[in-house]
mmCIF file of C-alpha atoms in Angstrom:
data_model
loop_
_atom_site.group_PDB
_atom_site.id
_atom_site.type_symbol
_atom_site.label_atom_id
_atom_site.label_comp_id
_atom_site.label_asym_id
_atom_site.label_seq_id
_atom_site.Cartn_x
_atom_site.Cartn_y
_atom_site.Cartn_z
ATOM 1 C CA MET A 5 101.084 113.691 120.968
ATOM 2 C CA LYS A 6 104.348 111.896 121.014
ATOM 3 C CA THR A 7 106.268 110.987 117.798
ATOM 4 C CA ARG A 8 109.192 109.016 117.466
ATOM 5 C CA LEU A 9 111.598 107.606 114.681
ATOM 6 C CA ARG A 10 112.541 104.382 113.300
ATOM 7 C CA THR A 11 115.076 103.778 109.930
ATOM 8 C CA ALA A 12 114.718 100.759 107.719
ATOM 9 C CA ARG A 13 116.734 99.531 104.682
ATOM 10 C CA LEU A 14 114.691 99.016 101.501
ATOM 11 C CA VAL A 15 116.471 96.435 99.186
ATOM 12 C CA LEU A 16 115.403 96.511 95.187
ATOM 13 C CA ALA A 17 114.802 92.678 94.058
ATOM 14 C CA GLU A 18 117.265 93.869 91.966
ATOM 15 C CA PRO A 19 118.924 97.439 90.425
ATOM 16 C CA LEU A 20 116.671 99.715 88.724
ATOM 17 C CA ARG A 21 118.829 101.489 86.219
ATOM 18 C CA ILE A 22 117.741 104.220 84.615
ATOM 19 C CA SER A 23 119.019 107.087 82.142
ATOM 20 C CA ARG A 24 120.967 109.067 85.165
ATOM 21 C CA SER A 25 121.700 106.330 87.983
ATOM 22 C CA THR A 26 121.481 102.774 89.016
ATOM 23 C CA MET A 27 119.821 101.926 92.453
ATOM 24 C CA ALA A 28 120.145 98.622 94.599
ATOM 25 C CA ALA A 29 118.593 100.200 97.456
ATOM 26 C CA ARG A 30 117.420 102.962 100.057
ATOM 27 C CA ASP A 31 116.604 103.916 103.534
ATOM 28 C CA ALA A 32 113.150 104.877 104.788
ATOM 29 C CA VAL A 33 112.684 106.473 107.941
ATOM 30 C CA TRP A 34 109.205 106.086 109.557
ATOM 31 C CA LEU A 35 107.557 108.852 111.510
ATOM 32 C CA THR A 36 104.660 107.114 114.145
ATOM 33 C CA VAL A 37 102.772 109.842 116.031
ATOM 34 C CA GLU A 38 100.870 108.850 119.091
ATOM 35 C CA HIS A 39 97.815 110.171 120.920
ATOM 36 C CA ASP A 40 95.357 108.892 123.166
ATOM 37 C CA GLY A 41 96.877 105.402 122.946
ATOM 38 C CA LEU A 42 96.396 105.621 118.856
ATOM 39 C CA ARG A 43 99.314 105.492 116.102
ATOM 40 C CA GLY A 44 99.349 106.928 112.849
ATOM 41 C CA HIS A 45 102.621 106.116 110.350
ATOM 42 C CA GLY A 46 104.123 107.682 107.796
ATOM 43 C CA GLU A 47 107.680 107.468 105.673
ATOM 44 C CA ALA A 48 110.251 109.428 103.639
ATOM 45 C CA VAL A 49 112.776 107.691 101.687
ATOM 46 C CA THR A 50 115.984 108.820 100.918
ATOM 47 C CA SER A 51 116.662 110.567 97.134
ATOM 48 C CA VAL A 52 119.763 111.085 95.841
ATOM 49 C CA TYR A 53 118.025 113.402 93.098
ATOM 50 C CA TYR A 54 116.418 115.103 95.915
ATOM 51 C CA GLY A 55 119.607 115.786 97.807
ATOM 52 C CA LEU A 56 117.732 114.016 100.812
ATOM 53 C CA ASP A 57 120.115 111.321 102.747
ATOM 54 C CA THR A 58 119.074 109.399 106.174
ATOM 55 C CA GLY A 59 120.539 112.123 108.067
ATOM 56 C CA THR A 60 118.702 114.949 106.605
ATOM 57 C CA LEU A 61 115.410 113.491 106.836
ATOM 58 C CA SER A 62 115.792 112.226 110.371
ATOM 59 C CA ARG A 63 116.977 115.151 111.563
ATOM 60 C CA LEU A 64 114.333 116.952 109.637
ATOM 61 C CA LEU A 65 111.343 114.565 111.111
ATOM 62 C CA GLY A 66 113.186 114.553 114.271
ATOM 63 C CA ALA A 67 112.278 118.029 114.539
ATOM 64 C CA VAL A 68 108.313 118.218 114.106
ATOM 65 C CA ASP A 69 106.911 119.630 116.806
ATOM 66 C CA LEU A 70 103.365 118.520 117.258
ATOM 67 C CA ASP A 71 103.347 119.427 121.293
ATOM 68 C CA ARG A 72 102.044 122.623 120.496
ATOM 69 C CA PHE A 73 98.714 120.496 118.681
ATOM 70 C CA ALA A 74 96.276 119.487 121.927
ATOM 71 C CA GLU A 75 94.925 116.633 119.086
ATOM 72 C CA PRO A 76 96.131 115.775 115.290
ATOM 73 C CA GLU A 77 93.266 116.866 113.579
ATOM 74 C CA SER A 78 94.109 120.776 114.474
ATOM 75 C CA ALA A 79 97.727 119.635 113.392
ATOM 76 C CA LEU A 80 96.301 118.316 110.622
ATOM 77 C CA GLU A 81 94.731 121.044 109.324
ATOM 78 C CA ALA A 82 97.256 123.648 110.001
ATOM 79 C CA LEU A 83 99.985 122.027 108.311
ATOM 80 C CA ARG A 84 97.616 122.404 105.512
ATOM 81 C CA GLU A 85 97.316 126.181 106.547
ATOM 82 C CA GLU A 86 100.823 126.921 106.706
ATOM 83 C CA ALA A 87 103.467 127.231 104.481
ATOM 84 C CA PRO A 88 106.084 124.198 104.786
ATOM 85 C CA ALA A 89 109.526 125.108 106.431
ATOM 86 C CA SER A 90 110.423 121.375 105.196
ATOM 87 C CA PRO A 91 111.245 119.997 102.048
ATOM 88 C CA PRO A 92 108.207 118.197 100.254
ATOM 89 C CA ALA A 93 108.959 114.493 101.229
ATOM 90 C CA VAL A 94 109.122 115.210 105.208
ATOM 91 C CA THR A 95 105.816 117.394 104.542
ATOM 92 C CA ALA A 96 104.128 114.243 103.023
ATOM 93 C CA ALA A 97 105.473 111.979 105.482
ATOM 94 C CA VAL A 98 103.882 114.255 108.011
ATOM 95 C CA GLU A 99 100.738 114.430 106.470
ATOM 96 C CA ALA A 100 100.466 110.999 106.357
ATOM 97 C CA ALA A 101 101.168 110.026 109.616
ATOM 98 C CA LEU A 102 98.418 112.378 110.712
ATOM 99 C CA LEU A 103 96.374 111.280 108.179
ATOM 100 C CA ASP A 104 96.652 107.675 109.348
ATOM 101 C CA LEU A 105 95.795 108.570 112.827
ATOM 102 C CA VAL A 106 92.774 110.997 112.379
ATOM 103 C CA GLY A 107 91.372 108.304 109.991
ATOM 104 C CA LYS A 108 91.633 105.686 112.805
ATOM 105 C CA ARG A 109 90.216 108.345 115.651
ATOM 106 C CA ALA A 110 87.242 108.765 113.323
ATOM 107 C CA ASP A 111 87.222 105.196 112.301
ATOM 108 C CA ALA A 112 87.495 105.821 108.892
ATOM 109 C CA PRO A 113 89.997 105.234 105.271
ATOM 110 C CA VAL A 114 91.599 107.706 104.362
ATOM 111 C CA HIS A 115 89.978 108.027 101.023
ATOM 112 C CA ARG A 116 86.580 108.809 103.286
ATOM 113 C CA LEU A 117 87.885 111.477 104.805
ATOM 114 C CA LEU A 118 89.230 112.955 101.292
ATOM 115 C CA GLY A 119 85.505 112.662 100.277
ATOM 116 C CA ALA A 120 85.797 109.236 97.969
ATOM 117 C CA PRO A 121 82.902 106.963 99.630
ATOM 118 C CA ALA A 122 84.383 103.334 98.030
ATOM 119 C CA PRO A 123 88.133 102.153 98.191
ATOM 120 C CA PRO A 124 90.284 102.942 94.902
ATOM 121 C CA VAL A 125 91.588 100.237 92.931
ATOM 122 C CA ALA A 126 93.725 101.123 89.866
ATOM 123 C CA ALA A 127 95.670 99.841 87.155
ATOM 124 C CA THR A 128 99.330 100.133 88.524
ATOM 125 C CA ALA A 129 101.913 100.742 85.510
ATOM 126 C CA ARG A 130 104.951 98.227 86.222
ATOM 127 C CA THR A 131 108.207 99.577 85.861
ATOM 128 C CA LEU A 132 111.149 98.206 83.577
ATOM 129 C CA GLY A 133 114.188 99.425 84.084
ATOM 130 C CA ILE A 134 116.924 100.246 82.047
ATOM 131 C CA THR A 135 118.616 96.167 81.122
ATOM 132 C CA SER A 136 118.501 93.570 77.907
ATOM 133 C CA PRO A 137 116.364 93.052 75.312
ATOM 134 C CA ALA A 138 115.951 89.440 76.842
ATOM 135 C CA HIS A 139 115.185 90.340 80.604
ATOM 136 C CA ALA A 140 112.706 92.681 79.183
ATOM 137 C CA ALA A 141 111.329 90.433 77.321
ATOM 138 C CA ALA A 142 111.023 87.702 79.844
ATOM 139 C CA GLU A 143 110.060 90.123 82.646
ATOM 140 C CA ALA A 144 106.955 91.387 80.532
ATOM 141 C CA ARG A 145 106.089 87.880 79.691
ATOM 142 C CA ARG A 146 105.906 87.619 83.654
ATOM 143 C CA LEU A 147 104.172 90.799 84.416
ATOM 144 C CA ALA A 148 101.306 90.631 81.692
ATOM 145 C CA ALA A 149 100.878 86.655 83.081
ATOM 146 C CA SER A 150 100.344 87.910 86.670
ATOM 147 C CA GLY A 151 97.790 90.362 85.338
ATOM 148 C CA PHE A 152 99.488 93.677 84.461
ATOM 149 C CA ARG A 153 97.948 95.901 81.743
ATOM 150 C CA VAL A 154 100.570 98.612 82.007
ATOM 151 C CA ILE A 155 104.316 98.479 81.742
ATOM 152 C CA LYS A 156 106.635 101.511 82.267
ATOM 153 C CA VAL A 157 109.574 100.744 80.252
ATOM 154 C CA LYS A 158 112.820 103.229 81.055
ATOM 155 C CA ALA A 159 114.791 104.608 78.577
ATOM 156 C CA GLY A 160 117.971 107.137 77.653
ATOM 157 C CA THR A 161 121.012 104.907 76.816
ATOM 158 C CA PRO A 162 123.635 106.524 75.133
ATOM 159 C CA ASP A 163 122.488 104.709 71.809
ATOM 160 C CA PRO A 164 118.663 105.582 71.572
ATOM 161 C CA GLU A 165 118.604 102.058 69.308
ATOM 162 C CA ASP A 166 118.553 100.063 72.636
ATOM 163 C CA ASP A 167 115.858 101.893 73.592
ATOM 164 C CA ILE A 168 113.570 101.164 70.517
ATOM 165 C CA GLU A 169 114.765 97.114 70.659
ATOM 166 C CA ARG A 170 113.673 97.363 74.532
ATOM 167 C CA VAL A 171 110.499 98.753 74.011
ATOM 168 C CA ARG A 172 109.718 96.559 70.117
ATOM 169 C CA VAL A 173 110.814 93.017 72.577
ATOM 170 C CA VAL A 174 108.469 94.531 75.349
ATOM 171 C CA ARG A 175 105.555 95.014 72.983
ATOM 172 C CA ASP A 176 106.190 91.754 71.166
ATOM 173 C CA ALA A 177 106.477 89.876 74.615
ATOM 174 C CA ALA A 178 103.386 91.428 76.069
ATOM 175 C CA PRO A 179 100.940 92.615 73.273
ATOM 176 C CA GLY A 180 98.002 93.391 75.508
ATOM 177 C CA VAL A 181 99.579 95.565 77.477
ATOM 178 C CA ARG A 182 99.524 99.091 77.876
ATOM 179 C CA LEU A 183 102.865 101.035 77.139
ATOM 180 C CA LEU A 184 104.610 104.307 79.186
ATOM 181 C CA LEU A 185 108.242 105.237 78.573
ATOM 182 C CA ASP A 186 110.345 107.509 80.957
ATOM 183 C CA PRO A 187 113.470 109.024 79.491
ATOM 184 C CA ASN A 188 113.935 111.021 82.736
ATOM 185 C CA GLY A 189 115.252 113.862 80.969
ATOM 186 C CA ALA A 190 117.982 112.294 78.877
ATOM 187 C CA TRP A 191 117.371 113.737 75.047
ATOM 188 C CA THR A 192 117.516 116.733 73.228
ATOM 189 C CA PRO A 193 114.875 118.548 71.616
ATOM 190 C CA ARG A 194 116.350 117.026 68.414
ATOM 191 C CA GLN A 195 116.250 113.272 69.992
ATOM 192 C CA ALA A 196 112.720 113.621 71.443
ATOM 193 C CA GLU A 197 111.315 114.991 67.973
ATOM 194 C CA ARG A 198 113.039 112.243 65.903
ATOM 195 C CA LEU A 199 112.562 109.378 68.776
ATOM 196 C CA LEU A 200 108.954 110.003 69.302
ATOM 197 C CA PRO A 201 107.347 108.991 66.041
ATOM 198 C CA ARG A 202 109.183 105.618 66.347
ATOM 199 C CA PHE A 203 107.560 105.019 69.574
ATOM 200 C CA ALA A 204 104.460 106.106 68.434
ATOM 201 C CA ASP A 205 104.662 103.243 65.759
ATOM 202 C CA LEU A 206 105.136 100.943 68.545
ATOM 203 C CA GLY A 207 102.506 101.309 70.065
ATOM 204 C CA VAL A 208 103.794 103.624 73.379
ATOM 205 C CA GLU A 209 100.681 105.363 75.240
ATOM 206 C CA ALA A 210 102.498 108.235 76.110
ATOM 207 C CA VAL A 211 106.071 109.363 77.074
ATOM 208 C CA GLU A 212 107.260 111.202 80.796
ATOM 209 C CA GLN A 213 109.806 113.731 80.743
ATOM 210 C CA PRO A 214 111.646 113.114 77.310
ATOM 211 C CA LEU A 215 113.848 116.435 78.062
ATOM 212 C CA ALA A 216 116.088 117.570 80.362
ATOM 213 C CA PRO A 217 113.661 119.199 83.346
ATOM 214 C CA GLY A 218 114.871 123.219 83.873
ATOM 215 C CA ASP A 219 113.318 124.290 80.641
ATOM 216 C CA PRO A 220 109.159 123.801 80.580
ATOM 217 C CA GLU A 221 109.074 126.430 77.433
ATOM 218 C CA ALA A 222 111.082 123.757 75.919
ATOM 219 C CA LEU A 223 108.530 120.702 76.833
ATOM 220 C CA ALA A 224 105.403 122.283 76.371
ATOM 221 C CA ALA A 225 106.967 123.303 72.778
ATOM 222 C CA LEU A 226 107.560 119.265 71.877
ATOM 223 C CA ALA A 227 104.093 118.373 73.572
ATOM 224 C CA GLU A 228 102.590 120.545 70.775
ATOM 225 C CA ARG A 229 103.933 118.593 67.727
ATOM 226 C CA SER A 230 104.387 115.169 69.793
ATOM 227 C CA PRO A 231 102.365 112.532 68.309
ATOM 228 C CA LEU A 232 102.275 111.375 71.807
ATOM 229 C CA PRO A 233 101.251 112.602 75.114
ATOM 230 C CA VAL A 234 103.803 114.351 76.768
ATOM 231 C CA ILE A 235 103.739 114.254 80.390
ATOM 232 C CA ALA A 236 106.090 116.411 82.667
ATOM 233 C CA ASP A 237 107.515 114.653 86.064
ATOM 234 C CA GLU A 238 111.080 116.463 86.973
ATOM 235 C CA ASP A 239 109.052 120.032 85.372
ATOM 236 C CA ALA A 240 106.307 119.763 87.208
ATOM 237 C CA VAL A 241 107.529 119.659 90.732
ATOM 238 C CA GLY A 242 104.724 121.654 92.880
ATOM 239 C CA ILE A 243 101.611 123.801 91.738
ATOM 240 C CA GLU A 244 103.251 126.825 90.251
ATOM 241 C CA ASP A 245 105.125 124.636 87.956
ATOM 242 C CA ALA A 246 101.510 122.296 86.992
ATOM 243 C CA ARG A 247 99.554 126.428 86.643
ATOM 244 C CA ARG A 248 102.693 127.141 84.348
ATOM 245 C CA LEU A 249 101.666 123.892 82.196
ATOM 246 C CA ALA A 250 98.261 123.521 82.567
ATOM 247 C CA GLY A 251 97.354 122.982 79.009
ATOM 248 C CA ARG A 252 100.507 122.992 77.626
ATOM 249 C CA VAL A 253 101.024 119.363 78.117
ATOM 250 C CA HIS A 254 99.053 116.339 78.066
ATOM 251 C CA GLY A 255 99.408 115.272 81.754
ATOM 252 C CA VAL A 256 102.073 115.773 84.896
ATOM 253 C CA ASN A 257 103.234 113.315 87.368
ATOM 254 C CA VAL A 258 102.363 114.369 90.678
ATOM 255 C CA LYS A 259 104.291 112.571 93.476
ATOM 256 C CA LEU A 260 103.686 112.769 97.069
ATOM 257 C CA ALA A 261 107.123 113.286 97.794
ATOM 258 C CA LYS A 262 107.685 115.818 95.539
ATOM 259 C CA CYS A 263 105.020 117.769 95.829
ATOM 260 C CA GLY A 264 104.674 117.584 99.897
ATOM 261 C CA GLY A 265 101.804 115.118 100.093
ATOM 262 C CA VAL A 266 97.855 114.151 99.232
ATOM 263 C CA HIS A 267 96.466 117.854 100.090
ATOM 264 C CA ALA A 268 99.126 119.382 97.609
ATOM 265 C CA ALA A 269 98.501 116.640 94.971
ATOM 266 C CA LEU A 270 95.006 117.326 95.473
ATOM 267 C CA ARG A 271 95.603 121.069 95.035
ATOM 268 C CA ILE A 272 97.468 120.329 92.044
ATOM 269 C CA ALA A 273 94.595 118.429 90.806
ATOM 270 C CA ALA A 274 92.340 121.362 91.001
ATOM 271 C CA ALA A 275 94.778 123.290 89.187
ATOM 272 C CA VAL A 276 95.071 121.365 86.124
ATOM 273 C CA GLU A 277 91.371 120.407 85.450
ATOM 274 C CA GLY A 278 89.850 121.262 82.612
ATOM 275 C CA SER A 279 92.845 122.578 80.994
ATOM 276 C CA GLY A 280 93.290 119.576 79.073
ATOM 277 C CA THR A 281 96.459 118.244 80.947
ATOM 278 C CA ALA A 282 95.393 115.246 82.929
ATOM 279 C CA LEU A 283 97.050 113.826 86.302
ATOM 280 C CA MET A 284 99.428 110.986 86.986
ATOM 281 C CA LEU A 285 99.718 109.491 90.151
ATOM 282 C CA GLY A 286 103.882 108.547 90.533
ATOM 283 C CA CYS A 287 105.909 107.522 93.376
ATOM 284 C CA LEU A 288 109.780 106.957 94.360
ATOM 285 C CA THR A 289 110.505 103.345 95.019
ATOM 286 C CA ALA A 290 109.291 102.962 98.435
ATOM 287 C CA SER A 291 107.296 100.267 100.989
ATOM 288 C CA SER A 292 103.749 100.051 101.299
ATOM 289 C CA LEU A 293 103.466 102.748 103.344
ATOM 290 C CA GLY A 294 105.374 105.055 101.542
ATOM 291 C CA LEU A 295 103.010 104.484 98.934
ATOM 292 C CA ALA A 296 99.576 104.439 100.734
ATOM 293 C CA PRO A 297 98.466 107.786 100.942
ATOM 294 C CA ALA A 298 98.738 107.985 97.086
ATOM 295 C CA VAL A 299 96.926 104.832 96.734
ATOM 296 C CA HIS A 300 93.901 106.699 98.612
ATOM 297 C CA LEU A 301 93.869 109.352 95.576
ATOM 298 C CA ALA A 302 94.429 106.644 92.827
ATOM 299 C CA ASP A 303 90.831 107.193 91.551
ATOM 300 C CA ARG A 304 91.672 110.532 90.324
ATOM 301 C CA ALA A 305 94.398 109.895 88.081
ATOM 302 C CA ARG A 306 94.318 108.840 84.176
ATOM 303 C CA TRP A 307 97.567 107.220 84.805
ATOM 304 C CA THR A 308 98.281 105.124 87.957
ATOM 305 C CA ASP A 309 102.137 104.598 88.171
ATOM 306 C CA LEU A 310 102.474 103.447 91.923
ATOM 307 C CA ASP A 311 104.440 100.167 91.629
ATOM 308 C CA GLY A 312 107.481 101.300 94.301
ATOM 309 C CA HIS A 313 106.701 98.775 96.718
ATOM 310 C CA LEU A 314 106.672 96.106 93.871
ATOM 311 C CA LEU A 315 110.208 96.907 93.222
ATOM 312 C CA LEU A 316 111.188 95.462 96.728
ATOM 313 C CA ALA A 317 112.831 92.471 97.983
ATOM 314 C CA ARG A 318 111.003 92.277 100.808
ATOM 315 C CA ASP A 319 108.206 94.808 101.675
ATOM 316 C CA PRO A 320 108.267 95.520 105.169
ATOM 317 C CA TRP A 321 104.383 96.983 105.515
ATOM 318 C CA SER A 322 100.690 95.585 103.355
ATOM 319 C CA GLY A 323 97.751 96.257 102.617
ATOM 320 C CA ILE A 324 97.892 97.702 99.113
ATOM 321 C CA GLY A 325 98.441 94.579 96.989
ATOM 322 C CA GLY A 326 99.607 94.961 93.703
ATOM 323 C CA THR A 327 100.988 92.070 92.889
ATOM 324 C CA ASP A 328 98.207 91.165 90.350
ATOM 325 C CA GLY A 329 98.542 94.378 88.082
ATOM 326 C CA PHE A 330 96.502 96.578 90.897
ATOM 327 C CA VAL A 331 96.604 98.329 93.864
ATOM 328 C CA ARG A 332 93.741 98.961 96.241
ATOM 329 C CA ALA A 333 93.103 100.990 99.252
ATOM 330 C CA SER A 334 92.317 99.706 101.970
ATOM 331 C CA ASP A 335 88.520 99.833 104.089
ATOM 332 C CA ARG A 336 90.548 99.952 106.880
ATOM 333 C CA PRO A 337 90.683 103.041 108.932
ATOM 334 C CA GLY A 338 93.703 105.180 108.144
ATOM 335 C CA LEU A 339 95.910 104.522 105.663
ATOM 336 C CA GLY A 340 95.065 100.616 106.145
ATOM 337 C CA VAL A 341 98.723 99.217 106.156
ATOM 338 C CA THR A 342 100.433 96.935 108.421
ATOM 339 C CA HIS A 343 103.665 95.970 110.023
ATOM 340 C CA GLY A 344 104.693 93.067 111.866
ATOM 341 C CA ASP A 345 106.632 95.052 114.457
ATOM 342 C CA LEU A 346 104.357 98.461 114.534
ATOM 343 C CA ALA A 347 100.823 98.763 115.677
#
């Protein structure tokens, strides 16, 4: 099997501010795996939080050795069984490219390879960053008019009253949508206990990672008292984190780039099943290629937050939709996404 890499700049339509940073663009590294005239594609994106820059991703993806496998099916099986030596984002990109290729060889979409006969369709949350109340209200009205049923509001400003006001105006501007809240770990336990009842009164449905990561016991203790469902994100990286929090928080946010790909996500889903902890499918800001593997799992989650491609000024890939508030897995072979220059 031949592999090659390509790097692309993904520019956001507008800078996205969260509690710990502001992002205007990031790089994507695309891995293409070719075998018998067919190509599979996967994407990894740079992340300051996860310590992955373009050079690191290119080096790690370039070091992937698939020549030892006779066919992509055996490479995919080995990837599932071997302990990954690379960061989860790299493993997820390699798995995505192999899934895409295996699906094309089998003339089957990825969701069918994973046991789902029909293409998953899910209402995705659309993220509003930390911004002025007027801008947040205008965006909420626009999104609701476009068909979005779920809006996620970023929080964690130095003055929590700013967050309260932003959620209030979003609620007033789009009274029919479900609201999620994400402070990205900005609050202390005392702040969270004081603020969560106020957000509950505003109709917020659930809150992601209200506390700084690194103390899952504190997060679980907060979830026990919270008037809102608490979803672990930064404190729920892999399967051991999920097992530790199963039944103690209301949800875990599974991002393929965080946990290591589709099959790692399925293992996490199995680990929390029946515990009272639900699954949220999240993402990094990425292209439709980066989002597609998770969209093929979208029918397995209580909350779907797969809008990373919708934040871009221009998405170089297409095939999963989302502009009407719903992401849809394609019924085409493989991941079902296309690029004008890459077959």
